[in-house]
């Protein structure tokens, strides 16, 4: 799985108050193509805000509940869906017909996005570049959510339908 993660954030100096449960919003997507016109990557942009600024994990956060194999090891989950013309709906993709496993992209947002100031409230944007999408010619969608260090789960945001032609 190949990806690039860009995060920009702003400490809220004007005593802004947000809920301690992270709130995210889907902003936009961009598709990148090669010289022959085939799509090679997609950038998903989401905004976030968090009242206590406890988003992000350090590399040393490997003890429970952030241990490998735990549902909290990755604190940003991007689920992958393809439009199914037979059912006229978006469904999670299973790359192996003999398994129930579905495709999802799982990331560890770095702790560096957490503020060091008195007012811990933060907001910012995350640009996630994915360049190993298995799409055929069906429209695709992504559903995204994050966890903070207190294990609060954000809302789930959904991208619009995306036509991607690898």
mmCIF file of C-alpha atoms in Angstrom:
data_model
loop_
_atom_site.group_PDB
_atom_site.id
_atom_site.type_symbol
_atom_site.label_atom_id
_atom_site.label_comp_id
_atom_site.label_asym_id
_atom_site.label_seq_id
_atom_site.Cartn_x
_atom_site.Cartn_y
_atom_site.Cartn_z
ATOM 1 C CA UNK A 1 0.000 0.000 0.000
ATOM 2 C CA UNK A 2 1.510 3.279 -1.056
ATOM 3 C CA UNK A 3 0.349 6.621 0.256
ATOM 4 C CA UNK A 4 1.435 10.129 1.156
ATOM 5 C CA UNK A 5 -0.057 12.037 4.053
ATOM 6 C CA UNK A 6 0.103 15.835 4.340
ATOM 7 C CA UNK A 7 -1.300 17.534 7.417
ATOM 8 C CA UNK A 8 -1.736 21.232 8.044
ATOM 9 C CA UNK A 9 -3.146 22.414 11.342
ATOM 10 C CA UNK A 10 -3.831 25.546 13.278
ATOM 11 C CA UNK A 11 -3.884 25.984 17.033
ATOM 12 C CA UNK A 12 -6.895 27.996 17.997
ATOM 13 C CA UNK A 13 -5.538 31.052 19.783
ATOM 14 C CA UNK A 14 -8.915 32.774 20.224
ATOM 15 C CA UNK A 15 -10.189 30.336 22.862
ATOM 16 C CA UNK A 16 -12.316 28.543 20.317
ATOM 17 C CA UNK A 17 -14.045 25.558 21.798
ATOM 18 C CA UNK A 18 -14.795 22.323 20.010
ATOM 19 C CA UNK A 19 -16.172 19.036 21.241
ATOM 20 C CA UNK A 20 -13.518 16.605 22.494
ATOM 21 C CA UNK A 21 -14.802 14.058 19.976
ATOM 22 C CA UNK A 22 -13.026 14.767 16.676
ATOM 23 C CA UNK A 23 -15.188 16.190 13.921
ATOM 24 C CA UNK A 24 -14.168 15.706 10.300
ATOM 25 C CA UNK A 25 -15.570 16.964 7.014
ATOM 26 C CA UNK A 26 -14.858 15.806 3.481
ATOM 27 C CA UNK A 27 -13.459 18.755 1.507
ATOM 28 C CA UNK A 28 -12.452 17.586 -1.964
ATOM 29 C CA UNK A 29 -10.644 15.063 -4.093
ATOM 30 C CA UNK A 30 -8.170 15.405 -6.957
ATOM 31 C CA UNK A 31 -7.201 12.772 -9.510
ATOM 32 C CA UNK A 32 -3.736 12.602 -11.029
ATOM 33 C CA UNK A 33 -3.142 10.962 -14.417
ATOM 34 C CA UNK A 34 -0.046 9.895 -16.329
ATOM 35 C CA UNK A 35 0.906 11.084 -19.844
ATOM 36 C CA UNK A 36 -1.255 8.405 -21.444
ATOM 37 C CA UNK A 37 -4.355 9.585 -19.569
ATOM 38 C CA UNK A 38 -4.552 6.707 -17.093
ATOM 39 C CA UNK A 39 -5.366 7.701 -13.520
ATOM 40 C CA UNK A 40 -2.455 7.020 -11.179
ATOM 41 C CA UNK A 41 -3.357 8.590 -7.830
ATOM 42 C CA UNK A 42 -6.086 10.323 -5.927
ATOM 43 C CA UNK A 43 -5.809 12.924 -3.178
ATOM 44 C CA UNK A 44 -8.566 12.994 -0.579
ATOM 45 C CA UNK A 45 -8.766 16.145 1.557
ATOM 46 C CA UNK A 46 -10.608 16.256 4.857
ATOM 47 C CA UNK A 47 -10.765 18.950 7.505
ATOM 48 C CA UNK A 48 -10.734 18.173 11.219
ATOM 49 C CA UNK A 49 -11.269 19.836 14.553
ATOM 50 C CA UNK A 50 -10.755 18.548 18.071
ATOM 51 C CA UNK A 51 -11.409 20.297 21.366
ATOM 52 C CA UNK A 52 -8.628 18.694 23.400
ATOM 53 C CA UNK A 53 -6.081 18.246 20.602
ATOM 54 C CA UNK A 54 -5.384 14.585 21.284
ATOM 55 C CA UNK A 55 -5.205 13.477 17.674
ATOM 56 C CA UNK A 56 -2.158 11.540 16.562
ATOM 57 C CA UNK A 57 0.071 8.700 17.719
ATOM 58 C CA UNK A 58 3.817 8.485 18.174
ATOM 59 C CA UNK A 59 5.878 5.616 16.774
ATOM 60 C CA UNK A 60 6.338 4.377 20.336
ATOM 61 C CA UNK A 61 2.572 4.081 20.903
ATOM 62 C CA UNK A 62 2.561 0.299 20.531
ATOM 63 C CA UNK A 63 1.129 -0.845 23.862
ATOM 64 C CA UNK A 64 -2.559 -1.666 24.237
ATOM 65 C CA UNK A 65 -4.873 -0.273 23.033
ATOM 66 C CA UNK A 66 -2.560 0.936 20.210
ATOM 67 C CA UNK A 67 -0.792 -2.406 19.732
ATOM 68 C CA UNK A 68 -0.475 -4.040 16.329
ATOM 69 C CA UNK A 69 -3.635 -5.966 15.517
ATOM 70 C CA UNK A 70 -5.824 -3.725 17.671
ATOM 71 C CA UNK A 71 -8.635 -1.766 16.035
ATOM 72 C CA UNK A 72 -6.919 1.378 17.426
ATOM 73 C CA UNK A 73 -3.439 0.692 16.003
ATOM 74 C CA UNK A 74 -4.382 2.809 12.982
ATOM 75 C CA UNK A 75 -6.110 6.039 13.894
ATOM 76 C CA UNK A 76 -7.359 6.970 10.407
ATOM 77 C CA UNK A 77 -9.454 4.489 8.450
ATOM 78 C CA UNK A 78 -10.389 4.927 4.795
ATOM 79 C CA UNK A 79 -12.888 2.348 3.542
ATOM 80 C CA UNK A 80 -13.056 1.664 -0.197
ATOM 81 C CA UNK A 81 -16.341 1.176 -2.090
ATOM 82 C CA UNK A 82 -17.188 0.490 -5.736
ATOM 83 C CA UNK A 83 -20.490 1.004 -7.463
ATOM 84 C CA UNK A 84 -22.173 -2.319 -8.150
ATOM 85 C CA UNK A 85 -24.381 -2.006 -11.240
ATOM 86 C CA UNK A 86 -26.206 -5.246 -10.404
ATOM 87 C CA UNK A 87 -27.395 -3.967 -7.019
ATOM 88 C CA UNK A 88 -27.383 -0.256 -7.969
ATOM 89 C CA UNK A 89 -25.435 0.623 -4.822
ATOM 90 C CA UNK A 90 -21.923 1.099 -3.499
ATOM 91 C CA UNK A 91 -20.428 -1.939 -1.797
ATOM 92 C CA UNK A 92 -17.170 -2.665 -0.032
ATOM 93 C CA UNK A 93 -14.740 -4.465 -2.293
ATOM 94 C CA UNK A 94 -13.385 -7.914 -1.461
ATOM 95 C CA UNK A 95 -10.255 -8.504 -3.557
ATOM 96 C CA UNK A 96 -10.353 -12.234 -2.891
ATOM 97 C CA UNK A 97 -13.646 -14.026 -3.666
ATOM 98 C CA UNK A 98 -12.781 -16.679 -1.047
ATOM 99 C CA UNK A 99 -12.492 -14.170 1.793
ATOM 100 C CA UNK A 100 -14.758 -11.712 3.570
ATOM 101 C CA UNK A 101 -11.901 -9.213 3.960
ATOM 102 C CA UNK A 102 -12.610 -5.867 2.362
ATOM 103 C CA UNK A 103 -10.238 -3.188 1.124
ATOM 104 C CA UNK A 104 -9.507 -0.395 3.542
ATOM 105 C CA UNK A 105 -6.549 1.931 3.884
ATOM 106 C CA UNK A 106 -5.360 2.309 7.463
ATOM 107 C CA UNK A 107 -2.982 5.037 8.642
ATOM 108 C CA UNK A 108 -1.356 6.299 11.812
ATOM 109 C CA UNK A 109 -1.689 10.058 11.994
ATOM 110 C CA UNK A 110 1.454 11.402 13.702
ATOM 111 C CA UNK A 111 1.308 12.947 17.165
ATOM 112 C CA UNK A 112 3.001 16.076 15.800
ATOM 113 C CA UNK A 113 -0.424 17.479 14.968
ATOM 114 C CA UNK A 114 -1.237 17.786 18.685
ATOM 115 C CA UNK A 115 -0.758 21.315 20.069
ATOM 116 C CA UNK A 116 1.656 22.259 22.862
ATOM 117 C CA UNK A 117 -0.178 25.437 23.901
ATOM 118 C CA UNK A 118 -2.589 26.179 26.759
ATOM 119 C CA UNK A 119 -5.591 26.049 24.450
ATOM 120 C CA UNK A 120 -5.524 22.513 23.087
ATOM 121 C CA UNK A 121 -8.294 23.037 20.518
ATOM 122 C CA UNK A 122 -7.031 22.452 16.989
ATOM 123 C CA UNK A 123 -8.346 22.404 13.477
ATOM 124 C CA UNK A 124 -6.692 21.673 10.172
ATOM 125 C CA UNK A 125 -6.665 19.697 6.937
ATOM 126 C CA UNK A 126 -5.366 16.290 5.974
ATOM 127 C CA UNK A 127 -4.389 15.512 2.364
ATOM 128 C CA UNK A 128 -4.132 11.779 1.786
ATOM 129 C CA UNK A 129 -2.625 10.560 -1.490
ATOM 130 C CA UNK A 130 -3.520 6.991 -2.469
ATOM 131 C CA UNK A 131 -1.858 5.499 -5.530
ATOM 132 C CA UNK A 132 -2.707 1.818 -5.381
ATOM 133 C CA UNK A 133 -6.423 1.920 -6.138
ATOM 134 C CA UNK A 134 -7.794 -1.284 -7.635
ATOM 135 C CA UNK A 135 -10.769 0.315 -9.407
ATOM 136 C CA UNK A 136 -11.982 -1.140 -12.647
ATOM 137 C CA UNK A 137 -14.169 1.340 -14.475
ATOM 138 C CA UNK A 138 -16.914 1.523 -11.853
ATOM 139 C CA UNK A 139 -17.365 4.735 -9.891
ATOM 140 C CA UNK A 140 -15.761 4.576 -6.438
ATOM 141 C CA UNK A 141 -16.316 6.183 -3.038
ATOM 142 C CA UNK A 142 -14.443 6.405 0.224
ATOM 143 C CA UNK A 143 -15.723 6.536 3.814
ATOM 144 C CA UNK A 144 -13.318 8.017 6.348
ATOM 145 C CA UNK A 145 -13.133 8.300 10.134
ATOM 146 C CA UNK A 146 -10.447 8.886 12.759
ATOM 147 C CA UNK A 147 -9.802 8.019 16.414
ATOM 148 C CA UNK A 148 -8.139 10.260 18.978
ATOM 149 C CA UNK A 149 -5.900 9.045 21.817
ATOM 150 C CA UNK A 150 -8.883 8.771 24.172
ATOM 151 C CA UNK A 151 -10.437 6.386 21.605
ATOM 152 C CA UNK A 152 -13.169 8.833 20.628
ATOM 153 C CA UNK A 153 -14.338 7.966 17.128
ATOM 154 C CA UNK A 154 -15.096 10.865 14.812
ATOM 155 C CA UNK A 155 -18.099 11.079 12.592
ATOM 156 C CA UNK A 156 -17.869 9.169 9.292
ATOM 157 C CA UNK A 157 -17.563 11.230 6.128
ATOM 158 C CA UNK A 158 -18.149 10.024 2.595
ATOM 159 C CA UNK A 159 -16.613 11.201 -0.639
ATOM 160 C CA UNK A 160 -18.811 11.895 -3.631
ATOM 161 C CA UNK A 161 -18.851 9.374 -6.474
ATOM 162 C CA UNK A 162 -15.463 9.392 -8.207
ATOM 163 C CA UNK A 163 -14.797 8.172 -11.740
ATOM 164 C CA UNK A 164 -11.295 6.695 -11.693
ATOM 165 C CA UNK A 165 -9.736 5.026 -14.725
ATOM 166 C CA UNK A 166 -6.453 3.193 -14.026
#
